[in-house]
Coordinates of C-alpha atoms in Angstrom, one line a residue:
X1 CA 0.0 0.0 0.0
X2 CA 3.1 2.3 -0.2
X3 CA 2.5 3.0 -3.3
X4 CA -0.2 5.7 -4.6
X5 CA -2.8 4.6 -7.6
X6 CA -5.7 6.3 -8.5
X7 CA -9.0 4.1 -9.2
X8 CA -10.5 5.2 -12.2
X9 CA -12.3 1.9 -13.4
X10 CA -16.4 2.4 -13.5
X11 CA -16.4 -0.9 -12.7
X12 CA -14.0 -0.8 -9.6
X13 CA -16.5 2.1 -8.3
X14 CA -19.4 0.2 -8.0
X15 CA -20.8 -3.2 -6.7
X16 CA -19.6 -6.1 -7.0
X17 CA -21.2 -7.7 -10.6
X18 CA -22.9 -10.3 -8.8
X19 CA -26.8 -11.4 -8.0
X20 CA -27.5 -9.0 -4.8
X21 CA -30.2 -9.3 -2.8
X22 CA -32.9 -6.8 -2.7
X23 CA -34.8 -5.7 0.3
X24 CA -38.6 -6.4 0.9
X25 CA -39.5 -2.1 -0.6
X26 CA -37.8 -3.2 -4.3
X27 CA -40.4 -4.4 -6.2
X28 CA -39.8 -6.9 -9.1
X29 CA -40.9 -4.4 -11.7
X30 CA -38.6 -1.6 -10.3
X31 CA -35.5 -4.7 -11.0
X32 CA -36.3 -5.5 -14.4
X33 CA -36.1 -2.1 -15.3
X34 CA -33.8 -1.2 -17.8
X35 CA -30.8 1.2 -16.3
X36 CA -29.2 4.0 -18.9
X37 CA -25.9 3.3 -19.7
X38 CA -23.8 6.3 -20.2
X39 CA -20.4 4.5 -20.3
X40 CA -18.9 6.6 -23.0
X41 CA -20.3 10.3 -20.9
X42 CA -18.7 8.6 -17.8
X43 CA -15.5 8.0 -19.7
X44 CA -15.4 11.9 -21.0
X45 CA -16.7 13.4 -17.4
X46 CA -13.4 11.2 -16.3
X47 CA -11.2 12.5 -18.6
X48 CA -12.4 15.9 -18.0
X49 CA -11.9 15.7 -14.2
X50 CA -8.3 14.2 -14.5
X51 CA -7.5 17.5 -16.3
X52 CA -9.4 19.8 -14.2
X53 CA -9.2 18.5 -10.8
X54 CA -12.4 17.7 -8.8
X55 CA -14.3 21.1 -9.3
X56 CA -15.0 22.9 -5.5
X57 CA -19.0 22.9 -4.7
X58 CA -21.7 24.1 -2.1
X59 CA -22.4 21.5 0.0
X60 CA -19.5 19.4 -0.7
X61 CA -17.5 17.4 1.9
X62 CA -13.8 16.0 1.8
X63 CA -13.6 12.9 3.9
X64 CA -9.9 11.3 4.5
X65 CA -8.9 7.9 6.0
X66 CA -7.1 7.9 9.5
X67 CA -6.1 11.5 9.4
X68 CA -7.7 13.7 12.2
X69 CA -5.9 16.6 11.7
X70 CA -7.2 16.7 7.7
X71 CA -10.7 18.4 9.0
X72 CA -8.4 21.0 11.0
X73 CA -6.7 22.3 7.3
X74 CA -7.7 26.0 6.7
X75 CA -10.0 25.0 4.0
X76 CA -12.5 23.3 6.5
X77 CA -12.6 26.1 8.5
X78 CA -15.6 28.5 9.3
X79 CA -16.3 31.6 11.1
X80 CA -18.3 31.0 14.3
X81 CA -18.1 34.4 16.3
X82 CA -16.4 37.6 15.2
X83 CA -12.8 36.5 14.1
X84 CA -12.6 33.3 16.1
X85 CA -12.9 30.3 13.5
X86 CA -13.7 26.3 13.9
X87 CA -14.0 23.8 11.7
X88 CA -17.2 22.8 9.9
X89 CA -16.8 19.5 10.9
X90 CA -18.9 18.6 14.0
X91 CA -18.0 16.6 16.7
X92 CA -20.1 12.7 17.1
X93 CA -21.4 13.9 20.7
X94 CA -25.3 14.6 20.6
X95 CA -26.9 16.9 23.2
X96 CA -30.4 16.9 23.1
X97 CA -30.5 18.5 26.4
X98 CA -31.6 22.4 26.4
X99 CA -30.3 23.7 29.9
X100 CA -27.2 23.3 31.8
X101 CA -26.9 24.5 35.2
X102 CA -25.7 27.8 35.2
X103 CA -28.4 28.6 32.1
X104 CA -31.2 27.1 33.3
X105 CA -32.6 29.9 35.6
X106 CA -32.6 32.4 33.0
X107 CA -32.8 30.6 29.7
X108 CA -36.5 28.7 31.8
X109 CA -37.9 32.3 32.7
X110 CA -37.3 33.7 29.4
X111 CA -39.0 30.7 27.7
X112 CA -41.8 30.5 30.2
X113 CA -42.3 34.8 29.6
X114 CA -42.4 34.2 26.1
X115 CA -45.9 32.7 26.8
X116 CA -49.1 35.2 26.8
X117 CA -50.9 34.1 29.9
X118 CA -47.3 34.7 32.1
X119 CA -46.4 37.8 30.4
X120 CA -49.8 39.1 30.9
X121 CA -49.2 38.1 34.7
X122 CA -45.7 39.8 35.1
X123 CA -47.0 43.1 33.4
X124 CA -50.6 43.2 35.8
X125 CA -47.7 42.8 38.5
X126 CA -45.6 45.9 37.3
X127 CA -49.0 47.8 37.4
X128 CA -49.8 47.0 40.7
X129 CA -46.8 47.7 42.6
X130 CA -47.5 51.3 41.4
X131 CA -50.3 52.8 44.3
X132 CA -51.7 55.2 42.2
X133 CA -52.7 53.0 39.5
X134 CA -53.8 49.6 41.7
X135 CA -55.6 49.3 44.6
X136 CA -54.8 45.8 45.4
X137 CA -51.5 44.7 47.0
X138 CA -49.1 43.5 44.7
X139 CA -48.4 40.3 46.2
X140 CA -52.2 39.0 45.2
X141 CA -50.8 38.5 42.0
X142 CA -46.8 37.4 43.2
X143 CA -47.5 34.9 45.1
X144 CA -49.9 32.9 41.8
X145 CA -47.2 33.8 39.4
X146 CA -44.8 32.3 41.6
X147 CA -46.4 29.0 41.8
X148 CA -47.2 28.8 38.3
X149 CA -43.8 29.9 37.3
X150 CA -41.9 27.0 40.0
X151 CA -44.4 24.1 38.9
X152 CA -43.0 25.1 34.8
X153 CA -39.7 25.1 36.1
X154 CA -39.6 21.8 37.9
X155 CA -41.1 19.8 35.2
X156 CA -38.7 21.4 32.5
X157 CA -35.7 20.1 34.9
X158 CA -36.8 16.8 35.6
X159 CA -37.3 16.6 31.3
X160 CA -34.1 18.2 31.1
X161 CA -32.2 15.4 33.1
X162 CA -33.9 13.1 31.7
X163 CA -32.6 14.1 28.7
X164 CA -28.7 14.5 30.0
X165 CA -28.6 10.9 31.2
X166 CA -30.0 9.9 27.7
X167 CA -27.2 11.8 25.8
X168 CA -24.6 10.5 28.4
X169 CA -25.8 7.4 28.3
X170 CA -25.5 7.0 24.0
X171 CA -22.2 9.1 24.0
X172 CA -20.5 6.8 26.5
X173 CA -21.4 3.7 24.3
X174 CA -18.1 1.9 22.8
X175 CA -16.7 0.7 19.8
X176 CA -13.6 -0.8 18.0
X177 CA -11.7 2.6 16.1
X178 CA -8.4 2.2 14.0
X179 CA -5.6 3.8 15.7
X180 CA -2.2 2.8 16.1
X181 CA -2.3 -0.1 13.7
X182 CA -5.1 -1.8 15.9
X183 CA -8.7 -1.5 16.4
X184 CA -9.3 0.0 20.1
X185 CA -12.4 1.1 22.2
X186 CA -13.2 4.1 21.7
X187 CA -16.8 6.3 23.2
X188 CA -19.0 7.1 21.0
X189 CA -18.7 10.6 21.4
X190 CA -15.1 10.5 21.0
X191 CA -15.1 9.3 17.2
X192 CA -14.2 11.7 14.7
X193 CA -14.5 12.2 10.9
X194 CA -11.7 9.9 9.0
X195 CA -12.0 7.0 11.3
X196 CA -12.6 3.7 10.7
X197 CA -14.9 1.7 12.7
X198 CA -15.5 -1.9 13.4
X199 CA -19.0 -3.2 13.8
X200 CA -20.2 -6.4 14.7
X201 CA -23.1 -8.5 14.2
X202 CA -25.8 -6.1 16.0
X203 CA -24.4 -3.7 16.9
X204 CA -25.8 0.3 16.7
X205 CA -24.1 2.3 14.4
X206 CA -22.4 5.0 16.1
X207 CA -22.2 7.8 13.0
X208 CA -22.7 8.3 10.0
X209 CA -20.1 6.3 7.8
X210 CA -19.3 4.9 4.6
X211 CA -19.1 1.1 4.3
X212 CA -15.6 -0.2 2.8
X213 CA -15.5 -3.8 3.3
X214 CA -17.3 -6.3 5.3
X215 CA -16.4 -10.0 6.1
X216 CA -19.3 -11.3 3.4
X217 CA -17.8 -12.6 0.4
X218 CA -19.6 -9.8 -1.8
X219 CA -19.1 -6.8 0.9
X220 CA -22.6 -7.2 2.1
X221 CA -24.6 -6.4 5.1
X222 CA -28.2 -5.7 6.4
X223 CA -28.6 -2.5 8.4
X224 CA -32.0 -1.8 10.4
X225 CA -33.7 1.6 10.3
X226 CA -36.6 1.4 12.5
X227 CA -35.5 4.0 14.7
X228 CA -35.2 6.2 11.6
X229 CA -38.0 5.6 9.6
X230 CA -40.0 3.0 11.3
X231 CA -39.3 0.4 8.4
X232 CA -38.3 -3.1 10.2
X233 CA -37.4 -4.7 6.5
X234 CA -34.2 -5.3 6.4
X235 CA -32.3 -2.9 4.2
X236 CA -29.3 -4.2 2.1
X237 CA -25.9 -2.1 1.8
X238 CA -22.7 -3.3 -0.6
X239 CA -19.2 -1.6 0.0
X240 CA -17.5 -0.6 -3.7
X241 CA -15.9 -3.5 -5.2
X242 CA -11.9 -2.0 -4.6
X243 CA -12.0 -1.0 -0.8
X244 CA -13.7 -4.7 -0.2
X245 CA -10.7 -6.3 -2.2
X246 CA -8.1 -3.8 -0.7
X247 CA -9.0 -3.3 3.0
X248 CA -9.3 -7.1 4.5
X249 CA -6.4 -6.5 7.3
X250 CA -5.9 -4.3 10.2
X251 CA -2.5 -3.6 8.3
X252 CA -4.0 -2.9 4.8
X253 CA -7.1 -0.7 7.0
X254 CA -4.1 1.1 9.0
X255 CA -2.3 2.0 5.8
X256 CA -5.3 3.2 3.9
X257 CA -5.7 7.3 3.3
X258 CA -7.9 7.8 1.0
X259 CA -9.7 11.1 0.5
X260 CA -13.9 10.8 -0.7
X261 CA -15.4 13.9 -2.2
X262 CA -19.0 13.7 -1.3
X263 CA -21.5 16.1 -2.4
X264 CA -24.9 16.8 -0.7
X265 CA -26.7 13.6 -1.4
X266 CA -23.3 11.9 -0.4
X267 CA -22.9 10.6 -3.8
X268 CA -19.2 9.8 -4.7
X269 CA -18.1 12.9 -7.4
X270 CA -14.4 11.8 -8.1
X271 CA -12.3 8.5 -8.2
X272 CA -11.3 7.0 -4.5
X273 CA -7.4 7.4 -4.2
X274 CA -4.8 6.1 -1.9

């Protein structure tokens, strides 16, 4: 693997030319469909990119293998306040939660003022503290507010730590990562983008990745979405035909640094080097 080649092959891009199985959504009708062949456009888009380079859209992601530091090159980077910059590359922890607790106090009250009924409450109060205008004492309409106002607050905690043990709970899960030659535990939340990851039979699948080889003879696997989509069928996914012949070994895996160019719809726009 020392040495650099650049897959340019149609054929080496795509699935393995073999009978694959089709999930239980692919009718027969939508098989036996006849698929447009432009072999001879691919060949002059090819040639044309060779020349040119990849050509630099919106929306389009560069992805290399075992190399953290890649996402940290001044091209990935974005402005996030004033002249302070960070990548555009986000990090695999989730946080679902909405408080923490030094925000909670005043993030809750502004939320729950947003509301008409409390606002309405909080300005009858202002008006009533004032003698000339009110005749009733002002804490008449405290003391309701108050209660309403605490009640809010405490459910919105007990939701909001419900929610931090959730996230901790999924960011703490493990899994096998590349690094140093060998595939290690690593958190969930600690996975970054250019790593490769080992799953097993079952197991959840920790981020969003591309599929390079599996131990199938024609790089196949079944992946589950019913916590996306609700779907329980089975859903079929093929690695390209080169990465499942080159990437068998932890060796060949660790020696492997090839750069993806995805677009938008994660669609592959250039050849796979290494």
């Amino acid at each position: 693997m020392d040495q650099r080649s650049r897959v340019s092959s149609v054929d080496s891009l795509g699935p393995n030319d073999e009978d694959m199985p089709y999930s239980d959504d692919e009718t027969d009708d939508e098989l036996d469909e006849p698929q447009p062949k432009n072999t001879e456009q691919n060949r002059i888009n090819q040639e044309t990119e060779d020349k040119q380079g990849p050509v630099k859209k919106e929306g389009t992601w560069k992805v290399k293998a075992n190399d953290r530091r890649f996402c940290e090159l001044p091209e990935f980077q974005k402005k996030s306040f004033l002249w302070f910059k960070k990548s555009k590359y986000s990090g695999n922890s989730i946080r679902t939660y909405k408080y923490n607790p030094i925000t909670f106090l005043p993030l809750n009250l502004i939320d729950q003022f947003k509301r008409a009924a409390n606002a309405y409450f909080l300005a009858l109060l202002i008006l009533q503290v004032i003698p000339q205008i009110s005749t009733l004492p002002w804490y008449t309409t405290l003391v309701p507010l108050i209660l309403v106002l605490g009640i809010t607050a405490i459910k919105d905690l007990v939701d909001d730590i419900a929610r931090h043990r959730m996230d901790n709970e999924i960011n703490n899960r493990s899994c096998d990562v590349l690094q140093d030659g060998r595939f290690q535990s690593y958190k969930w939340k600690d996975i970054q983008v250019g790593d490769i990851v080992r799953l097993k039979k079952n197991d959840f699948i920790p981020a969003d990745i591309l599929l390079l080889s599996t131990s199938e003879p024609n790089s196949l696997c079944y992946v589950e979405t019913a916590e996306l989509d609700g779907e329980t069928n089975l859903k079929f996914k093929l690695a390209l035909k080169v990465t499942h012949e080159e990437l068998q070994t932890e060796q060949q895996m660790s020696d492997y640094d090839g750069v993806c160019i995805l677009n938008i719809t994660t669609s592959l726009e250039t050849p796979m080097a290494w």
